[in-house]
Amino acid sequence: MIGMLEELTTIDALRTRVQAERKAGKRIGFVPTMGYLHDGHLSLVKRARELCEVVVMSIFVNPLQFGPNEDFSRYPRDLDRDRSLAQEAGVDLLFAPSVEEMYPARMLTSVSVAEVTDTLCGKSRPGHFTGVATVVAKLFHIVTPDYAFFGQKDAQQVAVVEQMVKDLSMPITIVPCPIVREQDGLAMSSRNVYLQPDERIQALVLSQSLQWAQQQLDRGERSAQVIKQGMIEMIARQPLAAIDYVELLEYPQLREVQALERGQRICIALAVRFGKTRLIDNAITVVP
Ligand code: AMP
């Protein structure tokens, strides 16, 4: 589709528009986001444009996936800016519902995915992935996409959504997309705006420690524990960094590994707090 971006705020209006496109035989691509768009989000739109004739983006800061002491109320929002970035990137339909539109009453139904949520953010943010799976399932029912695009920045989220789609036979192809980084290596995130200048500098240790881990693998290190410990020491040298987790796991099963084996697909993942800001990053790699 070429033309002006159309913004829809109700489920009915979005459904009517998508159904018309689907009837015309168009492939529907869907990019779910929480807004405050950056180049990471826009890379998903770009990929969607390559595979689909109609691109739908949602912007919805989903209260279900935030814990009671997390940043739901102060999560950055700027719909005017997002609207123009989405338009420029080639989004056709922008779905920006209110919380009341999505959840007019208390939700009595939820989708929870077991096992792949036992580690990483699933462990340190209890209930987070049930909130994610529930809103993604709901958005999938509203948008009925053929393809949905997710960033590997949230590697565990990709694993959760893929598992849900498989288990519930949803007729949707999940397309994982690579992590987009700032020039100095920091993974792009809407939460990066929270960082104070000194935190922003020290936050470089996240991508640097992942690079260091990759070098250890390339040099033949096969102990997950040794790599993990080295990363922890490296991060701990930054005085403002408080480690939430550093893990090496099989991917996409997200099971712990001890002795790494050649050909094994692993995810090296970490979450680190700088003041009130919690950052995540990861690298998915095959043991050489
Ligand atoms: P969010 O708005 O943070 O919920 O992210 C919406 C989508 O954009 C998710 O699929 C994220 O994984 C993806 N995303 C966020 N940051 C990046 C990034 N730096 N690179 C690639 N994808 C990203």
PDB file of C-alpha atoms and ligand atoms in Angstrom:
ATOM      1  CA  MET A   1       0.000   0.000   0.000  1.00  0.00           C
ATOM      2  CA  ILE A   2       1.278   3.447  -0.732  1.00  0.00           C
ATOM      3  CA  GLY A   3      -0.086   6.591   0.797  1.00  0.00           C
ATOM      4  CA  MET A   4      -0.859   8.287   4.042  1.00  0.00           C
ATOM      5  CA  LEU A   5      -0.658   6.471   7.282  1.00  0.00           C
ATOM      6  CA  GLU A   6      -4.069   5.798   8.764  1.00  0.00           C
ATOM      7  CA  GLU A   7      -4.395   5.844  12.516  1.00  0.00           C
ATOM      8  CA  LEU A   8      -7.023   3.734  14.228  1.00  0.00           C
ATOM      9  CA  THR A   9      -7.777   3.662  17.900  1.00  0.00           C
ATOM     10  CA  THR A  10     -10.606   1.139  18.167  1.00  0.00           C
ATOM     11  CA  ILE A  11     -10.543  -2.625  17.689  1.00  0.00           C
ATOM     12  CA  ASP A  12     -13.603  -2.498  15.394  1.00  0.00           C
ATOM     13  CA  ALA A  13     -12.136   0.161  13.110  1.00  0.00           C
ATOM     14  CA  LEU A  14      -8.827  -1.684  12.790  1.00  0.00           C
ATOM     15  CA  ARG A  15     -10.605  -4.981  12.065  1.00  0.00           C
ATOM     16  CA  THR A  16     -12.744  -3.409   9.340  1.00  0.00           C
ATOM     17  CA  ARG A  17      -9.703  -1.886   7.605  1.00  0.00           C
ATOM     18  CA  VAL A  18      -7.622  -5.071   7.770  1.00  0.00           C
ATOM     19  CA  GLN A  19     -10.506  -7.239   6.542  1.00  0.00           C
ATOM     20  CA  ALA A  20     -10.891  -5.023   3.459  1.00  0.00           C
ATOM     21  CA  GLU A  21      -7.170  -5.438   2.640  1.00  0.00           C
ATOM     22  CA  ARG A  22      -7.288  -9.162   3.249  1.00  0.00           C
ATOM     23  CA  LYS A  23     -10.294  -9.513   0.916  1.00  0.00           C
ATOM     24  CA  ALA A  24      -8.249  -7.731  -1.748  1.00  0.00           C
ATOM     25  CA  GLY A  25      -5.703 -10.534  -1.379  1.00  0.00           C
ATOM     26  CA  LYS A  26      -3.015  -8.489   0.394  1.00  0.00           C
ATOM     27  CA  ARG A  27      -0.540 -10.054   2.798  1.00  0.00           C
ATOM     28  CA  ILE A  28      -0.743  -8.422   6.219  1.00  0.00           C
ATOM     29  CA  GLY A  29       2.461  -7.797   8.193  1.00  0.00           C
ATOM     30  CA  PHE A  30       2.307  -6.797  11.850  1.00  0.00           C
ATOM     31  CA  VAL A  31       4.861  -4.972  14.021  1.00  0.00           C
ATOM     32  CA  PRO A  32       3.762  -4.783  17.671  1.00  0.00           C
ATOM     33  CA  THR A  33       5.507  -2.086  19.740  1.00  0.00           C
ATOM     34  CA  MET A  34       5.173  -0.001  22.864  1.00  0.00           C
ATOM     35  CA  GLY A  35       6.095   3.130  20.907  1.00  0.00           C
ATOM     36  CA  TYR A  36       8.780   5.767  21.491  1.00  0.00           C
ATOM     37  CA  LEU A  37      10.104   4.497  18.194  1.00  0.00           C
ATOM     38  CA  HIS A  38      13.762   4.149  17.266  1.00  0.00           C
ATOM     39  CA  ASP A  39      15.670   2.516  14.412  1.00  0.00           C
ATOM     40  CA  GLY A  40      15.234  -0.931  15.995  1.00  0.00           C
ATOM     41  CA  HIS A  41      11.455  -0.678  15.585  1.00  0.00           C
ATOM     42  CA  LEU A  42      11.840   0.821  12.107  1.00  0.00           C
ATOM     43  CA  SER A  43      14.042  -2.089  10.991  1.00  0.00           C
ATOM     44  CA  LEU A  44      11.066  -4.376  11.705  1.00  0.00           C
ATOM     45  CA  VAL A  45       8.855  -2.177   9.515  1.00  0.00           C
ATOM     46  CA  LYS A  46      11.448  -2.361   6.751  1.00  0.00           C
ATOM     47  CA  ARG A  47      11.483  -6.156   6.904  1.00  0.00           C
ATOM     48  CA  ALA A  48       7.667  -6.192   6.970  1.00  0.00           C
ATOM     49  CA  ARG A  49       7.541  -4.029   3.829  1.00  0.00           C
ATOM     50  CA  GLU A  50       9.719  -6.597   2.054  1.00  0.00           C
ATOM     51  CA  LEU A  51       7.344  -9.468   2.794  1.00  0.00           C
ATOM     52  CA  CYS A  52       3.889  -7.868   2.944  1.00  0.00           C
ATOM     53  CA  GLU A  53       1.683  -5.470   1.000  1.00  0.00           C
ATOM     54  CA  VAL A  54       0.076  -4.002   4.101  1.00  0.00           C
ATOM     55  CA  VAL A  55       2.019  -3.139   7.253  1.00  0.00           C
ATOM     56  CA  VAL A  56       0.201  -2.678  10.538  1.00  0.00           C
ATOM     57  CA  MET A  57       2.043  -1.298  13.566  1.00  0.00           C
ATOM     58  CA  SER A  58       0.575  -1.220  17.047  1.00  0.00           C
ATOM     59  CA  ILE A  59       1.666   1.207  19.720  1.00  0.00           C
ATOM     60  CA  PHE A  60       0.411   0.130  23.096  1.00  0.00           C
ATOM     61  CA  VAL A  61       2.145   0.321  26.442  1.00  0.00           C
ATOM     62  CA  ASN A  62       0.678  -2.836  27.882  1.00  0.00           C
ATOM     63  CA  PRO A  63       0.045  -2.577  31.633  1.00  0.00           C
ATOM     64  CA  LEU A  64      -0.254  -6.391  31.958  1.00  0.00           C
ATOM     65  CA  GLN A  65       3.444  -6.915  31.316  1.00  0.00           C
ATOM     66  CA  PHE A  66       4.728  -4.461  33.941  1.00  0.00           C
ATOM     67  CA  GLY A  67       5.271  -5.499  37.540  1.00  0.00           C
ATOM     68  CA  PRO A  68       3.935  -3.313  40.392  1.00  0.00           C
ATOM     69  CA  ASN A  69       7.324  -1.662  40.955  1.00  0.00           C
ATOM     70  CA  GLU A  70       8.234  -1.278  37.308  1.00  0.00           C
ATOM     71  CA  ASP A  71       8.157   1.705  34.957  1.00  0.00           C
ATOM     72  CA  PHE A  72       4.658   1.508  33.389  1.00  0.00           C
ATOM     73  CA  SER A  73       3.610   5.037  34.334  1.00  0.00           C
ATOM     74  CA  ARG A  74       6.927   6.666  33.413  1.00  0.00           C
ATOM     75  CA  TYR A  75       7.532   4.609  30.257  1.00  0.00           C
ATOM     76  CA  PRO A  76       8.386   7.195  27.534  1.00  0.00           C
ATOM     77  CA  ARG A  77       5.516   8.100  25.211  1.00  0.00           C
ATOM     78  CA  ASP A  78       5.368  10.476  22.218  1.00  0.00           C
ATOM     79  CA  LEU A  79       2.615   9.548  19.796  1.00  0.00           C
ATOM     80  CA  ASP A  80       3.062  12.610  17.573  1.00  0.00           C
ATOM     81  CA  ARG A  81       6.692  11.801  16.926  1.00  0.00           C
ATOM     82  CA  ASP A  82       5.927   8.094  16.514  1.00  0.00           C
ATOM     83  CA  ARG A  83       3.209   8.865  13.962  1.00  0.00           C
ATOM     84  CA  SER A  84       5.610  10.698  11.653  1.00  0.00           C
ATOM     85  CA  LEU A  85       8.386   8.108  12.054  1.00  0.00           C
ATOM     86  CA  ALA A  86       5.908   5.318  11.313  1.00  0.00           C
ATOM     87  CA  GLN A  87       4.613   7.188   8.253  1.00  0.00           C
ATOM     88  CA  GLU A  88       8.147   7.760   6.929  1.00  0.00           C
ATOM     89  CA  ALA A  89       9.087   4.114   7.477  1.00  0.00           C
ATOM     90  CA  GLY A  90       6.087   2.928   5.471  1.00  0.00           C
ATOM     91  CA  VAL A  91       3.514   1.846   8.042  1.00  0.00           C
ATOM     92  CA  ASP A  92       0.031   1.761   6.481  1.00  0.00           C
ATOM     93  CA  LEU A  93      -2.177   1.257   9.517  1.00  0.00           C
ATOM     94  CA  LEU A  94      -1.199   2.499  12.959  1.00  0.00           C
ATOM     95  CA  PHE A  95      -3.206   0.912  15.753  1.00  0.00           C
ATOM     96  CA  ALA A  96      -2.919   3.001  18.918  1.00  0.00           C
ATOM     97  CA  PRO A  97      -5.650   1.915  21.314  1.00  0.00           C
ATOM     98  CA  SER A  98      -6.156   3.251  24.835  1.00  0.00           C
ATOM     99  CA  VAL A  99      -5.835   0.941  27.829  1.00  0.00           C
ATOM    100  CA  GLU A 100      -9.649   1.124  28.210  1.00  0.00           C
ATOM    101  CA  GLU A 101     -10.134   0.035  24.601  1.00  0.00           C
ATOM    102  CA  MET A 102      -7.892  -2.996  25.075  1.00  0.00           C
ATOM    103  CA  TYR A 103      -8.978  -3.836  28.616  1.00  0.00           C
ATOM    104  CA  PRO A 104     -12.468  -2.402  29.268  1.00  0.00           C
ATOM    105  CA  ALA A 105     -12.856  -4.774  32.206  1.00  0.00           C
ATOM    106  CA  ARG A 106     -10.547  -6.839  34.356  1.00  0.00           C
ATOM    107  CA  MET A 107      -9.030  -9.605  32.224  1.00  0.00           C
ATOM    108  CA  LEU A 108     -10.052 -13.060  33.445  1.00  0.00           C
ATOM    109  CA  THR A 109      -8.206 -14.813  30.642  1.00  0.00           C
ATOM    110  CA  SER A 110      -4.460 -15.045  30.184  1.00  0.00           C
ATOM    111  CA  VAL A 111      -1.967 -16.929  28.063  1.00  0.00           C
ATOM    112  CA  SER A 112       1.014 -18.336  29.882  1.00  0.00           C
ATOM    113  CA  VAL A 113       3.878 -20.189  28.280  1.00  0.00           C
ATOM    114  CA  ALA A 114       5.819 -22.627  30.474  1.00  0.00           C
ATOM    115  CA  GLU A 115       9.512 -23.655  30.564  1.00  0.00           C
ATOM    116  CA  VAL A 116      10.968 -21.045  28.186  1.00  0.00           C
ATOM    117  CA  THR A 117       9.818 -18.462  30.753  1.00  0.00           C
ATOM    118  CA  ASP A 118      11.577 -20.125  33.700  1.00  0.00           C
ATOM    119  CA  THR A 119      14.858 -18.250  33.190  1.00  0.00           C
ATOM    120  CA  LEU A 120      16.208 -14.782  32.324  1.00  0.00           C
ATOM    121  CA  CYS A 121      13.537 -12.047  32.376  1.00  0.00           C
ATOM    122  CA  GLY A 122      10.852 -14.649  33.135  1.00  0.00           C
ATOM    123  CA  LYS A 123      12.588 -15.312  36.432  1.00  0.00           C
ATOM    124  CA  SER A 124      13.492 -11.738  37.333  1.00  0.00           C
ATOM    125  CA  ARG A 125      10.150 -10.234  36.200  1.00  0.00           C
ATOM    126  CA  PRO A 126       7.450 -12.636  37.464  1.00  0.00           C
ATOM    127  CA  GLY A 127       4.285 -12.490  35.345  1.00  0.00           C
ATOM    128  CA  HIS A 128       5.983 -10.409  32.647  1.00  0.00           C
ATOM    129  CA  PHE A 129       5.738 -12.996  29.873  1.00  0.00           C
ATOM    130  CA  THR A 130       2.143 -13.907  30.718  1.00  0.00           C
ATOM    131  CA  GLY A 131       1.373 -10.222  30.155  1.00  0.00           C
ATOM    132  CA  VAL A 132       3.324 -10.300  26.898  1.00  0.00           C
ATOM    133  CA  ALA A 133       1.785 -13.543  25.583  1.00  0.00           C
ATOM    134  CA  THR A 134      -1.713 -12.372  26.520  1.00  0.00           C
ATOM    135  CA  VAL A 135      -1.430  -9.022  24.741  1.00  0.00           C
ATOM    136  CA  VAL A 136       0.304 -10.550  21.707  1.00  0.00           C
ATOM    137  CA  ALA A 137      -2.423 -13.215  21.422  1.00  0.00           C
ATOM    138  CA  LYS A 138      -5.081 -10.512  21.723  1.00  0.00           C
ATOM    139  CA  LEU A 139      -3.360  -8.293  19.139  1.00  0.00           C
ATOM    140  CA  PHE A 140      -2.971 -11.285  16.803  1.00  0.00           C
ATOM    141  CA  HIS A 141      -6.737 -11.870  17.026  1.00  0.00           C
ATOM    142  CA  ILE A 142      -7.440  -8.211  16.309  1.00  0.00           C
ATOM    143  CA  VAL A 143      -4.937  -7.747  13.473  1.00  0.00           C
ATOM    144  CA  THR A 144      -5.001 -11.310  12.007  1.00  0.00           C
ATOM    145  CA  PRO A 145      -1.586 -10.876  10.363  1.00  0.00           C
ATOM    146  CA  ASP A 146       0.074 -13.352   8.014  1.00  0.00           C
ATOM    147  CA  TYR A 147       3.508 -12.352   9.343  1.00  0.00           C
ATOM    148  CA  ALA A 148       4.528 -10.779  12.642  1.00  0.00           C
ATOM    149  CA  PHE A 149       7.943  -9.175  13.202  1.00  0.00           C
ATOM    150  CA  PHE A 150       9.871  -9.281  16.473  1.00  0.00           C
ATOM    151  CA  GLY A 151      13.363  -8.096  17.400  1.00  0.00           C
ATOM    152  CA  GLN A 152      16.011 -10.497  18.705  1.00  0.00           C
ATOM    153  CA  LYS A 153      16.796  -7.736  21.199  1.00  0.00           C
ATOM    154  CA  ASP A 154      14.098  -9.497  23.212  1.00  0.00           C
ATOM    155  CA  ALA A 155      15.327 -13.020  22.471  1.00  0.00           C
ATOM    156  CA  GLN A 156      13.236 -14.665  25.171  1.00  0.00           C
ATOM    157  CA  GLN A 157      10.132 -12.857  23.921  1.00  0.00           C
ATOM    158  CA  VAL A 158      10.736 -14.337  20.453  1.00  0.00           C
ATOM    159  CA  ALA A 159      11.023 -17.814  21.999  1.00  0.00           C
ATOM    160  CA  VAL A 160       7.805 -17.276  24.001  1.00  0.00           C
ATOM    161  CA  VAL A 161       5.809 -15.988  21.022  1.00  0.00           C
ATOM    162  CA  GLU A 162       7.077 -18.774  18.736  1.00  0.00           C
ATOM    163  CA  GLN A 163       6.101 -21.373  21.338  1.00  0.00           C
ATOM    164  CA  MET A 164       2.636 -19.836  21.769  1.00  0.00           C
ATOM    165  CA  VAL A 165       2.000 -19.704  18.015  1.00  0.00           C
ATOM    166  CA  LYS A 166       3.084 -23.330  17.649  1.00  0.00           C
ATOM    167  CA  ASP A 167       1.136 -24.626  20.651  1.00  0.00           C
ATOM    168  CA  LEU A 168      -2.073 -22.771  19.760  1.00  0.00           C
ATOM    169  CA  SER A 169      -1.806 -23.398  15.977  1.00  0.00           C
ATOM    170  CA  MET A 170      -2.017 -19.714  15.159  1.00  0.00           C
ATOM    171  CA  PRO A 171      -1.740 -19.259  11.365  1.00  0.00           C
ATOM    172  CA  ILE A 172       1.011 -16.650  11.641  1.00  0.00           C
ATOM    173  CA  THR A 173       4.679 -16.736  10.614  1.00  0.00           C
ATOM    174  CA  ILE A 174       6.947 -15.152  13.208  1.00  0.00           C
ATOM    175  CA  VAL A 175       9.894 -13.318  11.668  1.00  0.00           C
ATOM    176  CA  PRO A 176      12.767 -12.634  14.112  1.00  0.00           C
ATOM    177  CA  CYS A 177      14.884  -9.603  13.143  1.00  0.00           C
ATOM    178  CA  PRO A 178      18.480  -8.723  14.159  1.00  0.00           C
ATOM    179  CA  ILE A 179      19.360  -6.321  16.984  1.00  0.00           C
ATOM    180  CA  VAL A 180      19.923  -2.728  15.860  1.00  0.00           C
ATOM    181  CA  ARG A 181      22.648  -0.900  17.817  1.00  0.00           C
ATOM    182  CA  GLU A 182      23.883   2.638  18.302  1.00  0.00           C
ATOM    183  CA  GLN A 183      27.241   3.301  16.607  1.00  0.00           C
ATOM    184  CA  ASP A 184      29.103   2.624  19.853  1.00  0.00           C
ATOM    185  CA  GLY A 185      27.387  -0.745  20.328  1.00  0.00           C
ATOM    186  CA  LEU A 186      24.588   0.012  22.810  1.00  0.00           C
ATOM    187  CA  ALA A 187      21.460  -1.894  21.734  1.00  0.00           C
ATOM    188  CA  MET A 188      18.710   0.573  20.854  1.00  0.00           C
ATOM    189  CA  SER A 189      15.912   0.713  23.397  1.00  0.00           C
ATOM    190  CA  SER A 190      13.157   3.170  24.272  1.00  0.00           C
ATOM    191  CA  ARG A 191      14.507   2.963  27.835  1.00  0.00           C
ATOM    192  CA  ASN A 192      17.927   4.373  26.829  1.00  0.00           C
ATOM    193  CA  VAL A 193      16.494   7.889  27.295  1.00  0.00           C
ATOM    194  CA  TYR A 194      16.364   7.245  31.036  1.00  0.00           C
ATOM    195  CA  LEU A 195      20.170   6.919  31.219  1.00  0.00           C
ATOM    196  CA  GLN A 196      22.191   9.690  32.834  1.00  0.00           C
ATOM    197  CA  PRO A 197      25.357  10.615  30.865  1.00  0.00           C
ATOM    198  CA  ASP A 198      27.677   8.622  33.146  1.00  0.00           C
ATOM    199  CA  GLU A 199      25.324   5.624  33.051  1.00  0.00           C
ATOM    200  CA  ARG A 200      25.133   5.861  29.264  1.00  0.00           C
ATOM    201  CA  ILE A 201      28.939   5.578  29.037  1.00  0.00           C
ATOM    202  CA  GLN A 202      29.144   2.668  31.471  1.00  0.00           C
ATOM    203  CA  ALA A 203      26.263   0.884  29.684  1.00  0.00           C
ATOM    204  CA  LEU A 204      28.682   0.166  26.827  1.00  0.00           C
ATOM    205  CA  VAL A 205      29.952  -2.702  28.950  1.00  0.00           C
ATOM    206  CA  LEU A 206      26.855  -4.731  27.960  1.00  0.00           C
ATOM    207  CA  SER A 207      27.719  -5.064  24.279  1.00  0.00           C
ATOM    208  CA  GLN A 208      31.434  -5.170  25.105  1.00  0.00           C
ATOM    209  CA  SER A 209      30.984  -8.139  27.435  1.00  0.00           C
ATOM    210  CA  LEU A 210      28.984  -9.964  24.750  1.00  0.00           C
ATOM    211  CA  GLN A 211      31.800  -9.338  22.281  1.00  0.00           C
ATOM    212  CA  TRP A 212      34.315 -10.579  24.812  1.00  0.00           C
ATOM    213  CA  ALA A 213      32.232 -13.749  25.308  1.00  0.00           C
ATOM    214  CA  GLN A 214      32.176 -14.316  21.556  1.00  0.00           C
ATOM    215  CA  GLN A 215      35.982 -13.954  21.464  1.00  0.00           C
ATOM    216  CA  GLN A 216      36.336 -16.562  24.197  1.00  0.00           C
ATOM    217  CA  LEU A 217      34.189 -18.972  22.173  1.00  0.00           C
ATOM    218  CA  ASP A 218      36.258 -18.249  19.068  1.00  0.00           C
ATOM    219  CA  ARG A 219      39.416 -19.008  21.050  1.00  0.00           C
ATOM    220  CA  GLY A 220      38.030 -22.380  22.029  1.00  0.00           C
ATOM    221  CA  GLU A 221      36.694 -21.757  25.534  1.00  0.00           C
ATOM    222  CA  ARG A 222      33.992 -24.377  26.166  1.00  0.00           C
ATOM    223  CA  SER A 223      33.025 -23.766  29.775  1.00  0.00           C
ATOM    224  CA  ALA A 224      29.829 -21.710  30.087  1.00  0.00           C
ATOM    225  CA  GLN A 225      30.768 -20.974  33.697  1.00  0.00           C
ATOM    226  CA  VAL A 226      34.166 -19.522  32.794  1.00  0.00           C
ATOM    227  CA  ILE A 227      32.641 -17.231  30.165  1.00  0.00           C
ATOM    228  CA  LYS A 228      29.827 -16.186  32.490  1.00  0.00           C
ATOM    229  CA  GLN A 229      32.258 -15.409  35.311  1.00  0.00           C
ATOM    230  CA  GLY A 230      34.470 -13.349  33.011  1.00  0.00           C
ATOM    231  CA  MET A 231      31.485 -11.327  31.865  1.00  0.00           C
ATOM    232  CA  ILE A 232      30.315 -10.751  35.432  1.00  0.00           C
ATOM    233  CA  GLU A 233      33.778  -9.496  36.425  1.00  0.00           C
ATOM    234  CA  MET A 234      33.920  -7.204  33.415  1.00  0.00           C
ATOM    235  CA  ILE A 235      30.494  -5.682  34.128  1.00  0.00           C
ATOM    236  CA  ALA A 236      31.173  -5.369  37.851  1.00  0.00           C
ATOM    237  CA  ARG A 237      34.122  -3.085  37.061  1.00  0.00           C
ATOM    238  CA  GLN A 238      31.584  -0.396  36.130  1.00  0.00           C
ATOM    239  CA  PRO A 239      30.623   1.208  39.442  1.00  0.00           C
ATOM    240  CA  LEU A 240      27.058   2.127  38.382  1.00  0.00           C
ATOM    241  CA  ALA A 241      26.204  -1.343  37.016  1.00  0.00           C
ATOM    242  CA  ALA A 242      24.101  -3.749  39.101  1.00  0.00           C
ATOM    243  CA  ILE A 243      23.815  -7.162  37.479  1.00  0.00           C
ATOM    244  CA  ASP A 244      20.387  -8.760  37.311  1.00  0.00           C
ATOM    245  CA  TYR A 245      21.565 -11.831  35.382  1.00  0.00           C
ATOM    246  CA  VAL A 246      24.222 -13.107  32.996  1.00  0.00           C
ATOM    247  CA  GLU A 247      23.388 -16.457  31.402  1.00  0.00           C
ATOM    248  CA  LEU A 248      24.506 -18.791  28.646  1.00  0.00           C
ATOM    249  CA  LEU A 249      21.576 -20.910  27.489  1.00  0.00           C
ATOM    250  CA  GLU A 250      20.658 -23.235  24.663  1.00  0.00           C
ATOM    251  CA  TYR A 251      18.515 -21.348  22.160  1.00  0.00           C
ATOM    252  CA  PRO A 252      15.550 -21.424  21.598  1.00  0.00           C
ATOM    253  CA  GLN A 253      14.909 -23.957  24.413  1.00  0.00           C
ATOM    254  CA  LEU A 254      16.544 -21.633  26.932  1.00  0.00           C
ATOM    255  CA  ARG A 255      17.919 -24.483  28.995  1.00  0.00           C
ATOM    256  CA  GLU A 256      21.136 -24.076  30.958  1.00  0.00           C
ATOM    257  CA  VAL A 257      24.310 -25.413  29.408  1.00  0.00           C
ATOM    258  CA  GLN A 258      27.567 -26.252  31.147  1.00  0.00           C
ATOM    259  CA  ALA A 259      29.951 -27.827  28.645  1.00  0.00           C
ATOM    260  CA  LEU A 260      29.451 -26.125  25.302  1.00  0.00           C
ATOM    261  CA  GLU A 261      29.609 -28.247  22.175  1.00  0.00           C
ATOM    262  CA  ARG A 262      30.532 -27.327  18.643  1.00  0.00           C
ATOM    263  CA  GLY A 263      27.428 -26.560  16.555  1.00  0.00           C
ATOM    264  CA  GLN A 264      25.261 -25.820  19.587  1.00  0.00           C
ATOM    265  CA  ARG A 265      23.056 -22.743  19.186  1.00  0.00           C
ATOM    266  CA  ILE A 266      23.295 -20.641  22.315  1.00  0.00           C
ATOM    267  CA  CYS A 267      22.038 -17.352  23.645  1.00  0.00           C
ATOM    268  CA  ILE A 268      24.339 -15.267  25.813  1.00  0.00           C
ATOM    269  CA  ALA A 269      21.965 -12.956  27.638  1.00  0.00           C
ATOM    270  CA  LEU A 270      22.256 -10.299  30.281  1.00  0.00           C
ATOM    271  CA  ALA A 271      20.214  -7.783  32.210  1.00  0.00           C
ATOM    272  CA  VAL A 272      21.920  -4.975  34.110  1.00  0.00           C
ATOM    273  CA  ARG A 273      20.526  -2.066  36.075  1.00  0.00           C
ATOM    274  CA  PHE A 274      21.946   1.435  35.957  1.00  0.00           C
ATOM    275  CA  GLY A 275      20.133   3.389  38.636  1.00  0.00           C
ATOM    276  CA  LYS A 276      16.437   2.898  37.909  1.00  0.00           C
ATOM    277  CA  THR A 277      17.045   1.786  34.330  1.00  0.00           C
ATOM    278  CA  ARG A 278      17.146  -1.906  33.513  1.00  0.00           C
ATOM    279  CA  LEU A 279      18.843  -2.756  30.225  1.00  0.00           C
ATOM    280  CA  ILE A 280      18.965  -6.099  28.424  1.00  0.00           C
ATOM    281  CA  ASP A 281      21.138  -7.344  25.604  1.00  0.00           C
ATOM    282  CA  ASN A 282      22.080 -10.691  24.101  1.00  0.00           C
ATOM    283  CA  ALA A 283      23.929 -12.505  21.371  1.00  0.00           C
ATOM    284  CA  ILE A 284      22.684 -15.633  19.667  1.00  0.00           C
ATOM    285  CA  THR A 285      25.536 -17.607  18.246  1.00  0.00           C
ATOM    286  CA  VAL A 286      26.596 -21.092  17.194  1.00  0.00           C
ATOM    287  CA  VAL A 287      29.485 -22.585  19.179  1.00  0.00           C
ATOM    288  CA  PRO A 288      32.384 -22.688  16.671  1.00  0.00           C
TER     289      PRO A 288
HETATM  290  P1  AMP B   1       9.164  -2.534  22.385  1.00  0.00           P
HETATM  291  O1  AMP B   1       8.526  -1.293  21.862  1.00  0.00           O
HETATM  292  O2  AMP B   1      10.374  -2.286  23.199  1.00  0.00           O
HETATM  293  O3  AMP B   1       8.166  -3.465  23.017  1.00  0.00           O
HETATM  294  O4  AMP B   1       9.707  -3.302  21.112  1.00  0.00           O
HETATM  295  C1  AMP B   1       8.868  -3.618  20.034  1.00  0.00           C
HETATM  296  C2  AMP B   1       9.589  -4.544  19.099  1.00  0.00           C
HETATM  297  O5  AMP B   1      10.779  -3.923  18.632  1.00  0.00           O
HETATM  298  C3  AMP B   1      10.027  -5.852  19.773  1.00  0.00           C
HETATM  299  O6  AMP B   1       9.856  -6.929  18.863  1.00  0.00           O
HETATM  300  C4  AMP B   1      11.469  -5.604  20.063  1.00  0.00           C
HETATM  301  O7  AMP B   1      12.236  -6.785  20.138  1.00  0.00           O
HETATM  302  C5  AMP B   1      11.866  -4.782  18.865  1.00  0.00           C
HETATM  303  N1  AMP B   1      13.083  -4.034  19.184  1.00  0.00           N
HETATM  304  C6  AMP B   1      13.285  -3.197  20.229  1.00  0.00           C
HETATM  305  N2  AMP B   1      14.557  -2.734  20.234  1.00  0.00           N
HETATM  306  C7  AMP B   1      15.176  -3.307  19.168  1.00  0.00           C
HETATM  307  C8  AMP B   1      16.497  -3.242  18.638  1.00  0.00           C
HETATM  308  N3  AMP B   1      17.445  -2.502  19.200  1.00  0.00           N
HETATM  309  N4  AMP B   1      16.764  -3.974  17.536  1.00  0.00           N
HETATM  310  C9  AMP B   1      15.805  -4.740  16.955  1.00  0.00           C
HETATM  311  N5  AMP B   1      14.557  -4.840  17.408  1.00  0.00           N
HETATM  312  C10 AMP B   1      14.230  -4.136  18.496  1.00  0.00           C
END
